[in-house]
Every structure is written in structure tokens, then in C-alpha cells.
Coordinates of C-alpha atoms in Angstrom, one line a residue:
M2 CA 0.0 0.0 0.0
V3 CA 1.3 3.4 -1.0
L4 CA 1.0 5.9 1.9
T5 CA -0.1 9.3 0.6
R6 CA -0.1 12.5 2.7
S7 CA -3.9 12.1 3.1
T8 CA -3.7 8.5 4.3
V9 CA -1.0 9.3 6.8
L10 CA -3.2 12.1 8.3
L11 CA -6.2 9.7 8.5
K12 CA -4.1 7.0 10.3
L13 CA -2.8 9.6 12.7
C14 CA -6.4 10.6 13.6
K15 CA -7.1 7.1 14.9
Y16 CA -4.5 7.6 17.7
T17 CA -5.1 11.3 18.6
L18 CA -7.4 13.4 20.7
K19 CA -7.0 16.8 19.1
T20 CA -6.2 18.3 15.7
T21 CA -4.5 21.6 14.7
K22 CA -3.9 23.4 11.4
H23 CA -0.5 23.3 9.6
D24 CA 0.2 24.5 6.1
G25 CA -3.5 24.7 5.3
L26 CA -4.2 21.0 6.3
R27 CA -5.4 19.6 9.6
V28 CA -2.5 17.8 11.2
S29 CA -3.1 15.7 14.3
V30 CA -0.9 15.8 17.4
R31 CA -1.2 13.1 20.0
F32 CA -2.4 14.0 23.5
A33 CA -2.1 17.7 22.8
H34 CA -4.1 20.8 23.4
R35 CA -4.3 24.2 21.8
A36 CA -3.3 27.0 24.2
A37 CA -2.4 30.7 24.3
V38 CA 1.1 30.8 25.7
L39 CA 3.3 33.7 26.9
R40 CA 7.0 33.0 26.7
E41 CA 8.3 36.4 27.3
A42 CA 6.6 39.3 29.2
G43 CA 5.9 42.2 26.9
K44 CA 5.8 40.0 23.8
P45 CA 2.6 38.8 22.1
V46 CA 1.1 35.5 23.3
A47 CA 1.3 32.7 20.8
L48 CA -1.2 30.0 20.0
E49 CA 0.7 26.7 20.5
T50 CA 0.1 23.0 20.7
V51 CA 1.0 21.9 24.2
K52 CA 1.4 18.4 25.7
K53 CA -1.4 17.0 27.7
V54 CA -1.0 16.3 31.4
E55 CA -1.2 12.5 31.3
K56 CA -1.9 11.6 34.9
L57 CA -3.9 13.7 37.4
K58 CA -2.8 14.1 41.0
N59 CA -5.3 13.0 43.6
D60 CA -6.7 16.5 44.2
E61 CA -6.9 17.5 40.5
V62 CA -9.7 17.8 38.0
R63 CA -9.5 18.0 34.2
V64 CA -11.9 20.5 32.7
K65 CA -12.7 21.0 29.0
V66 CA -12.7 24.8 28.8
H67 CA -15.5 26.4 27.0
Y68 CA -15.1 30.1 27.9
C69 CA -12.3 32.0 29.6
S70 CA -12.5 35.5 30.9
L71 CA -9.6 37.7 29.8
N72 CA -9.1 40.2 32.6
T73 CA -7.1 43.4 32.9
T74 CA -4.9 41.6 35.4
D75 CA -4.1 39.0 32.7
V76 CA -3.2 41.8 30.3
K77 CA -0.9 43.5 32.7
I78 CA 1.0 40.3 33.3
I79 CA 1.2 39.6 29.5
T80 CA 2.5 43.1 28.8
G81 CA 5.0 43.0 31.7
K82 CA 3.5 45.9 33.6
H83 CA 4.0 44.1 36.9
A84 CA 7.3 42.4 36.7
E85 CA 7.4 42.0 40.5
L86 CA 4.8 39.2 40.1
N87 CA 7.6 37.2 38.5
V88 CA 5.1 34.7 36.9
P89 CA 6.7 31.4 35.8
L90 CA 7.3 31.1 32.0
P91 CA 5.9 29.7 29.8
F92 CA 2.6 31.1 31.1
T93 CA -0.9 30.4 30.0
P94 CA -3.2 33.2 31.2
G95 CA -6.8 33.1 32.3
H96 CA -7.8 32.6 36.0
E97 CA -11.6 32.6 35.5
F98 CA -13.1 30.0 33.2
S99 CA -16.0 27.6 32.7
G100 CA -16.5 24.3 31.0
E101 CA -17.2 20.7 31.8
I102 CA -15.4 18.0 33.8
V103 CA -13.8 15.2 31.7
E104 CA -11.7 13.5 34.5
I105 CA -11.5 13.5 38.3
G106 CA -8.6 12.6 40.5
K107 CA -8.9 10.0 43.3
D108 CA -9.8 12.6 46.0
N109 CA -13.3 14.0 45.3
P110 CA -14.5 15.8 48.4
H111 CA -17.0 17.9 46.4
H112 CA -18.7 14.9 44.7
F113 CA -18.0 15.9 41.1
N114 CA -19.1 13.8 38.2
R115 CA -17.8 13.6 34.7
G116 CA -19.8 15.9 32.5
D117 CA -20.6 18.3 35.3
R118 CA -20.9 21.9 34.1
V119 CA -18.4 23.9 36.2
V120 CA -16.7 27.2 36.8
V121 CA -13.1 27.5 37.8
M122 CA -11.1 30.3 39.5
N123 CA -7.4 29.7 40.0
D124 CA -4.4 31.8 41.2
L125 CA -3.5 34.8 39.2
Q126 CA 0.1 33.7 39.0
D127 CA -0.7 30.0 38.2
P128 CA 1.0 29.3 34.8
N129 CA -1.8 26.8 33.9
G130 CA -4.6 29.2 33.1
G131 CA -7.8 28.7 31.2
L132 CA -6.8 29.8 27.7
I133 CA -6.3 26.2 26.8
S134 CA -8.7 23.6 25.4
E135 CA -8.4 21.4 28.5
A136 CA -7.1 22.6 31.9
V137 CA -5.9 20.7 34.9
V138 CA -6.9 22.4 38.2
K139 CA -7.2 21.8 41.9
N140 CA -10.6 20.5 43.0
R141 CA -10.7 23.3 45.7
D142 CA -11.1 25.8 42.8
V143 CA -14.0 24.2 41.0
W144 CA -17.7 24.7 41.5
T145 CA -20.7 23.1 39.7
V146 CA -23.0 25.3 37.7
P147 CA -26.7 24.7 37.3
Q148 CA -28.2 24.3 33.8
S149 CA -30.1 27.6 34.2
V150 CA -26.9 29.6 34.2
P151 CA -25.1 30.0 30.8
L152 CA -21.5 28.9 31.0
K153 CA -20.4 32.0 29.1
E154 CA -21.8 34.3 31.8
M155 CA -20.6 32.2 34.6
A156 CA -17.0 32.6 33.4
V157 CA -17.1 36.4 34.2
L158 CA -18.8 36.2 37.7
P159 CA -16.5 34.5 40.2
Y160 CA -13.7 37.0 40.9
G161 CA -15.5 40.3 40.7
H162 CA -18.8 39.3 42.3
G163 CA -17.2 36.9 44.8
T164 CA -14.6 39.5 46.0
A165 CA -17.4 42.1 46.4
L166 CA -19.6 39.6 48.3
L167 CA -16.7 38.8 50.6
T168 CA -16.2 42.5 51.3
F169 CA -19.8 43.6 51.7
A170 CA -21.0 40.6 53.7
L171 CA -18.1 39.9 56.1
H172 CA -16.0 43.1 56.3
C173 CA -18.0 46.2 56.0
N174 CA -21.6 45.1 56.9
L175 CA -23.2 46.9 54.0
K176 CA -26.9 47.6 54.5
E177 CA -29.8 49.1 52.6
N178 CA -29.5 52.8 51.8
D179 CA -25.8 52.9 52.9
L180 CA -23.8 55.3 50.8
I181 CA -20.8 53.7 49.1
L182 CA -18.3 55.1 46.6
I183 CA -17.1 52.6 44.0
T184 CA -14.5 53.1 41.3
A185 CA -15.0 51.2 38.1
G186 CA -12.4 50.6 35.3
P187 CA -12.6 48.6 32.1
A188 CA -12.0 45.2 33.9
G189 CA -15.4 44.6 35.4
M190 CA -14.4 44.4 39.1
G191 CA -16.0 47.7 39.9
L192 CA -19.0 46.9 37.8
A193 CA -19.5 43.7 39.6
A194 CA -19.4 45.5 43.0
I195 CA -22.0 48.0 41.7
D196 CA -24.2 45.2 40.5
L197 CA -24.1 43.5 43.9
A198 CA -24.4 46.7 46.0
V199 CA -27.4 47.9 44.1
S200 CA -29.2 44.7 43.2
V201 CA -28.7 42.7 46.4
Y202 CA -27.8 45.1 49.2
K203 CA -30.0 48.1 47.9
A204 CA -27.2 50.5 48.8
K205 CA -26.8 53.9 47.3
V206 CA -23.8 53.8 45.0
I207 CA -21.8 56.8 43.8
A208 CA -19.8 55.4 40.9
V209 CA -16.6 56.8 39.7
C210 CA -15.9 55.6 36.1
D211 CA -12.8 56.0 34.0
T212 CA -14.7 56.1 30.6
E213 CA -18.0 57.7 29.5
S214 CA -19.1 54.3 28.0
S215 CA -18.6 52.7 31.5
S216 CA -20.6 55.5 33.0
D217 CA -23.6 54.7 30.7
L218 CA -23.5 51.1 31.7
V219 CA -23.2 51.9 35.4
R220 CA -26.3 54.1 35.2
E221 CA -28.2 51.2 33.7
K222 CA -27.0 49.0 36.6
G223 CA -28.8 51.4 39.0
A224 CA -26.0 53.6 40.4
H225 CA -27.5 56.5 42.5
K226 CA -25.0 59.0 40.9
V227 CA -22.2 58.6 38.3
V228 CA -19.0 60.6 38.0
S229 CA -16.7 60.3 35.0
M230 CA -12.9 60.8 34.9
T231 CA -12.1 63.3 32.2
K232 CA -8.7 62.7 30.6
N233 CA -7.1 62.2 34.1
N234 CA -8.3 65.6 35.2
F235 CA -8.3 64.8 38.9
T236 CA -9.0 68.4 40.0
K237 CA -12.2 68.3 38.0
L238 CA -12.9 64.7 39.3
Y239 CA -12.5 65.9 42.9
K240 CA -15.0 68.7 42.3
N241 CA -17.5 66.4 40.6
V242 CA -17.3 63.8 43.4
Q243 CA -17.8 66.7 45.9
D244 CA -20.9 67.8 44.0
A245 CA -22.3 64.3 43.9
M246 CA -21.7 63.7 47.6
G247 CA -23.0 67.1 48.8
D248 CA -22.6 67.3 52.6
K249 CA -22.8 63.5 53.0
K250 CA -20.0 61.1 53.8
A251 CA -19.8 57.5 52.5
K252 CA -19.6 54.5 54.7
V253 CA -17.1 52.8 52.3
A254 CA -14.9 53.7 49.4
Y255 CA -14.4 50.5 47.3
D256 CA -11.6 50.9 44.8
A257 CA -11.2 48.5 41.8
V258 CA -9.0 50.9 39.7
G259 CA -5.9 51.7 41.7
K260 CA -3.8 54.7 40.7
G261 CA -3.9 55.9 44.3
L262 CA -7.6 57.0 43.9
L263 CA -8.3 56.1 47.5
H264 CA -6.1 59.1 48.5
L265 CA -8.5 61.4 46.8
L266 CA -11.7 59.6 47.9
A267 CA -10.7 59.6 51.5
D268 CA -12.0 63.1 51.8
F269 CA -15.5 61.8 51.1
V270 CA -15.6 58.9 53.6
D271 CA -16.8 59.1 57.2
P272 CA -13.6 59.7 59.1
T273 CA -14.8 58.0 62.2
N274 CA -16.7 54.9 61.1
G275 CA -15.8 54.7 57.4
Q276 CA -13.5 52.4 55.5
L277 CA -11.2 52.5 52.5
I278 CA -11.1 49.2 50.7
S279 CA -9.0 48.2 47.7
V280 CA -9.6 45.2 45.5
D281 CA -6.9 46.1 43.0
P282 CA -4.9 42.8 42.6
F283 CA -1.7 44.8 42.5
F284 CA -2.3 46.8 45.6
N285 CA 0.8 47.2 47.8
A286 CA -0.2 47.7 51.5
A287 CA 3.3 48.5 52.6
K288 CA 3.7 51.4 50.1
F289 CA 0.2 52.7 49.9
S290 CA 0.2 55.3 52.7
T291 CA 3.4 56.9 51.6
E292 CA 3.3 56.5 47.8
V293 CA 2.7 59.4 45.5
P294 CA -0.6 58.9 43.7
E295 CA -0.8 58.9 39.9
F296 CA -2.3 62.4 40.1
E297 CA -1.9 65.7 41.9
R298 CA -4.4 66.1 44.6
P299 CA -6.3 69.4 44.6
K300 CA -4.7 71.9 46.9
R301 CA -6.8 72.9 49.9
K302 CA -6.3 75.6 52.4
E303 CA -5.5 74.3 55.8
K304 CA -8.4 76.3 57.4
E305 CA -10.9 74.4 55.3
A306 CA -10.2 71.2 57.0
K307 CA -11.0 70.7 60.7
A308 CA -8.3 69.1 62.8
N309 CA -10.3 66.1 63.7
E310 CA -11.3 65.5 60.1
A311 CA -7.7 65.6 59.0
E312 CA -6.8 63.2 61.7
G313 CA -9.6 60.9 60.7
K314 CA -8.6 61.0 57.1
A315 CA -5.0 60.1 58.0
K316 CA -6.3 57.2 60.0
L317 CA -8.3 56.0 57.0
I318 CA -5.3 56.1 54.7
Q319 CA -3.2 54.2 57.3
N320 CA -5.8 51.5 57.6
V321 CA -6.8 50.8 54.0
R322 CA -7.9 47.1 53.8
H323 CA -7.2 45.0 50.8
F324 CA -9.3 42.0 49.7
D325 CA -8.7 39.3 47.1
L326 CA -11.0 36.4 47.2
Y327 CA -8.5 33.9 45.9
E328 CA -6.0 34.8 48.6
Y329 CA -8.5 34.7 51.4
P330 CA -7.0 32.4 54.1
D331 CA -10.2 30.5 55.1
L332 CA -11.0 27.9 52.4
D333 CA -14.6 27.3 53.5
T334 CA -15.3 31.0 53.2
Y335 CA -13.6 31.2 49.9
R336 CA -15.7 28.4 48.5
Q337 CA -18.9 29.7 50.0
M338 CA -18.5 33.1 48.4
I339 CA -18.4 31.5 44.9
A340 CA -21.2 29.1 45.8
D341 CA -23.4 32.1 46.9
T342 CA -22.5 34.0 43.7
I343 CA -23.6 31.1 41.6
E344 CA -26.9 30.8 43.6
M345 CA -27.6 34.5 43.3
R346 CA -27.1 34.3 39.5
S347 CA -29.4 31.3 39.3
E348 CA -32.1 33.2 41.1
G349 CA -31.6 36.3 38.8
M350 CA -30.4 38.6 41.6
I351 CA -27.2 39.5 39.8
A352 CA -25.9 39.4 36.2
G353 CA -22.5 39.4 34.5
H354 CA -21.8 41.8 31.7
I355 CA -19.8 40.7 28.7
S356 CA -18.4 43.4 26.6
K357 CA -17.3 41.3 23.7
I358 CA -16.5 37.6 22.8
F359 CA -13.4 36.7 20.8
P360 CA -12.4 33.3 19.4
L361 CA -9.1 31.9 20.7
A362 CA -7.4 32.7 17.4
K363 CA -8.0 36.4 18.0
I364 CA -6.5 36.5 21.5
Q365 CA -4.1 39.3 20.6
Q366 CA -7.0 41.5 19.3
A367 CA -8.8 40.8 22.6
I368 CA -5.7 42.0 24.5
E369 CA -5.6 45.2 22.5
F370 CA -9.3 45.7 22.9
I371 CA -8.7 45.9 26.7
Q372 CA -5.6 48.0 26.4
Q373 CA -7.5 50.6 24.4
K374 CA -10.3 50.7 27.0
Q375 CA -12.9 49.7 24.5
C376 CA -14.6 47.3 26.9
T377 CA -17.3 48.3 29.3
G378 CA -17.3 44.9 31.1
K379 CA -15.6 41.6 30.8
V380 CA -13.9 40.3 27.6
L381 CA -14.6 36.6 27.0
I382 CA -12.6 34.1 24.9
D383 CA -14.4 31.2 23.2
V384 CA -11.8 28.6 23.8
Q385 CA -13.5 25.8 21.8
C386 CA -13.6 28.1 18.8
P387 CA -9.9 28.3 17.7
D388 CA -10.8 29.8 14.4
D389 CA -13.1 32.5 13.1
D390 CA -16.0 30.3 12.1
C391 CA -17.5 30.1 15.5
P392 CA -21.2 29.3 15.9
E393 CA -21.7 32.7 17.5
G394 CA -19.9 34.4 14.6
K395 CA -21.9 32.5 12.1
E396 CA -25.1 33.5 13.9
K397 CA -24.2 37.1 13.8
K398 CA -23.3 36.9 10.1
A399 CA -26.6 35.2 9.4
K400 CA -28.5 38.0 11.3
G401 CA -26.5 40.5 9.4
K402 CA -27.3 39.0 6.0
E403 CA -31.0 38.7 7.1
G404 CA -31.0 42.4 7.9
E405 CA -29.4 43.3 4.6
E406 CA -32.0 41.2 2.7
K407 CA -34.9 42.9 4.6
K408 CA -33.4 46.3 3.9
K409 CA -33.1 45.4 0.1
S410 CA -36.7 44.2 0.1
K411 CA -37.9 47.5 1.6
D412 CA -35.8 49.4 -0.9

């Protein structure tokens, strides 16, 4: 028998689990997965075929990844903006993702079954992220998802909503009609906090947004008042927050943006009973109170500030609290926060906001989309769609063609 190129490919397919494109043809690679891999910080991620982890450890679970959230934190690591993290290379980004279980290790304390729909949240610095067709993760970081909740939406909920729930429920006792300041950037952490504060806690939210498009979305989410940052004009921002607050003081300032904004917002928080809270993953507690913010604070005459207010503000700055759900020391609380987030979504109490979905093949465009602040919520990667011909893309094209045909018929 003469082996042609076609018959070789067909024979290979009998012994493989995945296929990938090469020179225009589909070439099979045994026990391999398609993944977005970072090999050098500051360089573009590359789509590579990586070797499958053959044997699971006792506490591990193998998940077929459907959707992976691409967060601002991922982009900052990829672009080398936070070299102090010293992530191990090669690095596959993506610490929030959803999919289905395909294999379970010997230890199964959460009673998973093969085929379970799940959501995963792993360590920001874990080199084995979710931008891969199958991921191996610790069972502590996996939760089952009910059929009523779409996997694509579940992939954007754990980190933002879970961290906000941890903060509001356990550390600042947020109540109905409490006044809270929340900063919201393009990543979705602030937006998640606003969603939870308004929809579940019925608090009054003064939102500070870094783009006008984010401001529009926050208004839709039910924020009491919205203030936009205008080209990093922090003097104007200070005045706008002042106007929004009037003579009232907030119970909490919840910062998801960073840039030292809590230094500015401290003036608008109750100096006696208020709290400054950061959920910025790159927050540095040791440096915060003495670091120079990324803006010049408006100059104020000393006589404008009462001595006790100045003392209270200094105390707020000294006692900023930082929360990151993944780093929370109590495992039971960590798991409960995500379980509660899933339950609230299944009951329609909260909702994730997806700005745009990209196929895995367009991961670099997705990164640029976030860098250019074009997103108003989370950016999602369709991992099981490595090419452009995704079902969702086809559906949009079909709707587009249908619209064009209707337009022509009217003409």
C-alpha cells in the first residue's frame, strides 16, 4: 500500500485526541491541546500546541474549557506591567473560566461527576490558566454550575462578584441605603461590585468611572449617581465627586481601579466609622500610605479642614484594607462566596456583563481591545472556537445577512 499524505493524516487521527492546522491542512498531534502561551513578558502571546498532562494528581480535576475571561490583570501580566509578580514562564493566562469535567482525581470531596458543568477560579500567577482547550486544576477551585446559568456568563462572575460579596457581607456590613463610593475601570471588578451593592444590598452607589461608556452602563446598573474621569483631570474629578456627595460622607470607598484614587476619595468617607477598601490585585499595602498617587491632589487651604477631620482621614489612609477572594485564608469562606455567587445568579439577583467575545485565534486582538479601554465589562474568549468560524460568529453573520436582505426588500 502506498502511503499518501492524506492516508498518513487519516491514520494519525485514529490515535489522537486533538487536531490543529498546519500549512492549510489539519494535522493531528497526539495527546495535545491548543493554548495561548506567553513565553516572554511584553511579547505577544502565541497559539501553541502543548502536551497533555497525562496523569492527574489526587486532588486535581481535568476540565474541557468552553469560555475563559480575559481580565485586565491577565493583560498587565502579559504586557510586563507588573514584573514584580515574577510569573513562571511559559505562562498560559486566564484565571476565570467555565466548561465541563472530563476527568477527576482520586480525591473527590465535592462529589463531582464527569460531564458536570463547572466554573473555575485559579491563582492569578498560576502558569496553567484557562486559555487552553483542557485545563488541569485543583478541586478546591472548581464549582458546579446549574443548567439555568449560561457557561459564558458564569465565566465572568467568580472573581469580581465573589470578592465584592466577601467584602460587603463579612468586612463592611453593607446595608440598605448605605452610601458607598465605587470606582469602576474597564475590567469589570468595579462593575460587579456596583451590581451586587445595588441589586442585592440596595445600597446607594456613587460610581466613579474611567470612561464615559462605562458611565452609561453603570447608570443602567442602577447607580445612584455617576461621576466620569475626564482625561485624568483629577482636580475636576474631585469637584465632581464633591458635587455628587453634597454634605454626606460615604460608609465605604471601594476601589477597583488603583492609581492611588483612595487618597482622593478619603475626603468623602466618614472619618470616624468609614472604611477605605482596595480590591486592586496589584495593591501594595506596605507602600500605599506613603506612595505618591498617579495624580496631583487638589490643593486645599488648611483652614478648610477641621483638625479632627484631618486626623480621621490620615487614619483611614493608614488603615486601608485589601481583599482578594483567591488569597482569602479561610478555604470554607472562599468556596462559600463563589457558591453564593452562583446561587444569586441562578435566582436572577445578579448578572455578568460581557463586553465582547473573541475566538481563541484572536487572543491578541482581545488584549488590544482591553488595552485601548474599548470594553465596558468583561472580555470573554471562546476557547473551543480556535478559528473565526464560531457558531456565534456564524449566527451574527446570518443575522447581518438577514438584515441586509430585509433592507433590500424594503428598498
